[in-house]
């Protein structure tokens, strides 16, 4: 998704899953709206001054920000996680 596209906030109830994933640093399988798929460790969420929201993950020992409206789904890969797959679209 291009950075110039207008941000579309995700539903509030989906934030809970992201916060849980970050709180426990779950390993997630992340699928984006462009069909890209990768595994990364959830770290935290953040909001810019322009009110765009991001998930910060650790991917190959680097931190990466993913704009929340680019998420298609997340699947918790951590054993004993409190959720399995959450669909954003």
Tab-separated table of C-alpha atoms in Angstrom:
chain	number	residue	atom	x	y	z
A	1	UNK	CA	0.000	0.000	0.000
A	2	UNK	CA	1.354	3.389	-0.898
A	3	UNK	CA	2.152	5.766	1.933
A	4	UNK	CA	0.173	8.490	0.179
A	5	UNK	CA	-3.136	6.603	0.435
A	6	UNK	CA	-5.504	7.850	3.125
A	7	UNK	CA	-5.367	5.843	6.337
A	8	UNK	CA	-8.516	3.892	7.237
A	9	UNK	CA	-8.668	2.989	10.970
A	10	UNK	CA	-9.331	-0.639	11.870
A	11	UNK	CA	-12.275	-1.692	14.052
A	12	UNK	CA	-11.664	-1.031	17.742
A	13	UNK	CA	-12.202	-4.660	18.792
A	14	UNK	CA	-9.294	-5.744	16.553
A	15	UNK	CA	-6.916	-3.568	18.580
A	16	UNK	CA	-7.347	-5.920	21.552
A	17	UNK	CA	-5.763	-8.797	19.626
A	18	UNK	CA	-2.820	-6.637	18.631
A	19	UNK	CA	-2.321	-5.424	22.201
A	20	UNK	CA	-2.353	-9.017	23.522
A	21	UNK	CA	0.132	-10.069	20.835
A	22	UNK	CA	2.426	-7.190	21.782
A	23	UNK	CA	2.068	-7.685	25.534
A	24	UNK	CA	3.247	-11.294	25.256
A	25	UNK	CA	5.534	-10.768	22.229
A	26	UNK	CA	3.732	-13.423	20.214
A	27	UNK	CA	5.311	-14.778	17.084
A	28	UNK	CA	2.775	-13.950	14.367
A	29	UNK	CA	2.215	-15.033	10.806
A	30	UNK	CA	1.232	-11.735	9.214
A	31	UNK	CA	-0.638	-11.498	5.930
A	32	UNK	CA	-0.926	-8.101	4.302
A	33	UNK	CA	-3.591	-6.808	1.933
A	34	UNK	CA	-1.124	-7.161	-0.971
A	35	UNK	CA	-0.875	-10.930	-0.165
A	36	UNK	CA	2.623	-10.651	1.316
A	37	UNK	CA	3.036	-13.144	4.169
A	38	UNK	CA	5.819	-13.379	6.768
A	39	UNK	CA	6.476	-14.365	10.388
A	40	UNK	CA	7.517	-11.720	12.922
A	41	UNK	CA	7.482	-11.037	16.665
A	42	UNK	CA	4.935	-8.453	17.856
A	43	UNK	CA	6.547	-5.628	19.857
A	44	UNK	CA	4.161	-2.687	20.252
A	45	UNK	CA	1.684	-0.425	18.505
A	46	UNK	CA	2.128	3.266	17.821
A	47	UNK	CA	0.212	6.205	16.396
A	48	UNK	CA	1.682	9.052	14.370
A	49	UNK	CA	0.769	12.720	14.705
A	50	UNK	CA	-1.413	12.218	11.602
A	51	UNK	CA	-3.385	9.519	13.498
A	52	UNK	CA	-2.018	6.643	11.401
A	53	UNK	CA	-1.656	3.479	13.486
A	54	UNK	CA	1.157	0.950	13.172
A	55	UNK	CA	2.180	-2.446	14.503
A	56	UNK	CA	5.889	-2.579	15.314
A	57	UNK	CA	7.363	-6.048	14.799
A	58	UNK	CA	10.784	-7.669	14.916
A	59	UNK	CA	11.614	-9.239	11.565
A	60	UNK	CA	15.062	-10.792	10.963
A	61	UNK	CA	16.499	-8.907	13.971
A	62	UNK	CA	15.217	-5.576	12.596
A	63	UNK	CA	12.202	-3.553	13.620
A	64	UNK	CA	9.540	-2.906	10.998
A	65	UNK	CA	6.382	-0.783	11.168
A	66	UNK	CA	3.224	-2.100	9.504
A	67	UNK	CA	0.329	0.275	8.976
A	68	UNK	CA	-2.731	-1.370	10.526
A	69	UNK	CA	-4.956	-0.881	7.504
A	70	UNK	CA	-2.447	-2.978	5.517
A	71	UNK	CA	-3.165	-6.048	7.685
A	72	UNK	CA	-5.295	-8.787	6.170
A	73	UNK	CA	-4.827	-11.317	8.987
A	74	UNK	CA	-2.581	-12.343	11.853
A	75	UNK	CA	-2.129	-15.880	13.159
A	76	UNK	CA	-0.521	-16.488	16.533
A	77	UNK	CA	2.255	-19.084	16.200
A	78	UNK	CA	3.267	-18.933	19.867
A	79	UNK	CA	2.162	-22.091	21.745
A	80	UNK	CA	-0.654	-21.383	24.224
A	81	UNK	CA	-1.613	-18.077	22.604
A	82	UNK	CA	-5.026	-16.716	23.579
A	83	UNK	CA	-6.174	-16.474	19.939
A	84	UNK	CA	-5.424	-18.272	16.687
A	85	UNK	CA	-6.259	-16.321	13.502
A	86	UNK	CA	-7.750	-12.836	13.371
A	87	UNK	CA	-8.990	-11.453	10.060
A	88	UNK	CA	-8.874	-7.708	9.472
A	89	UNK	CA	-10.693	-7.732	6.117
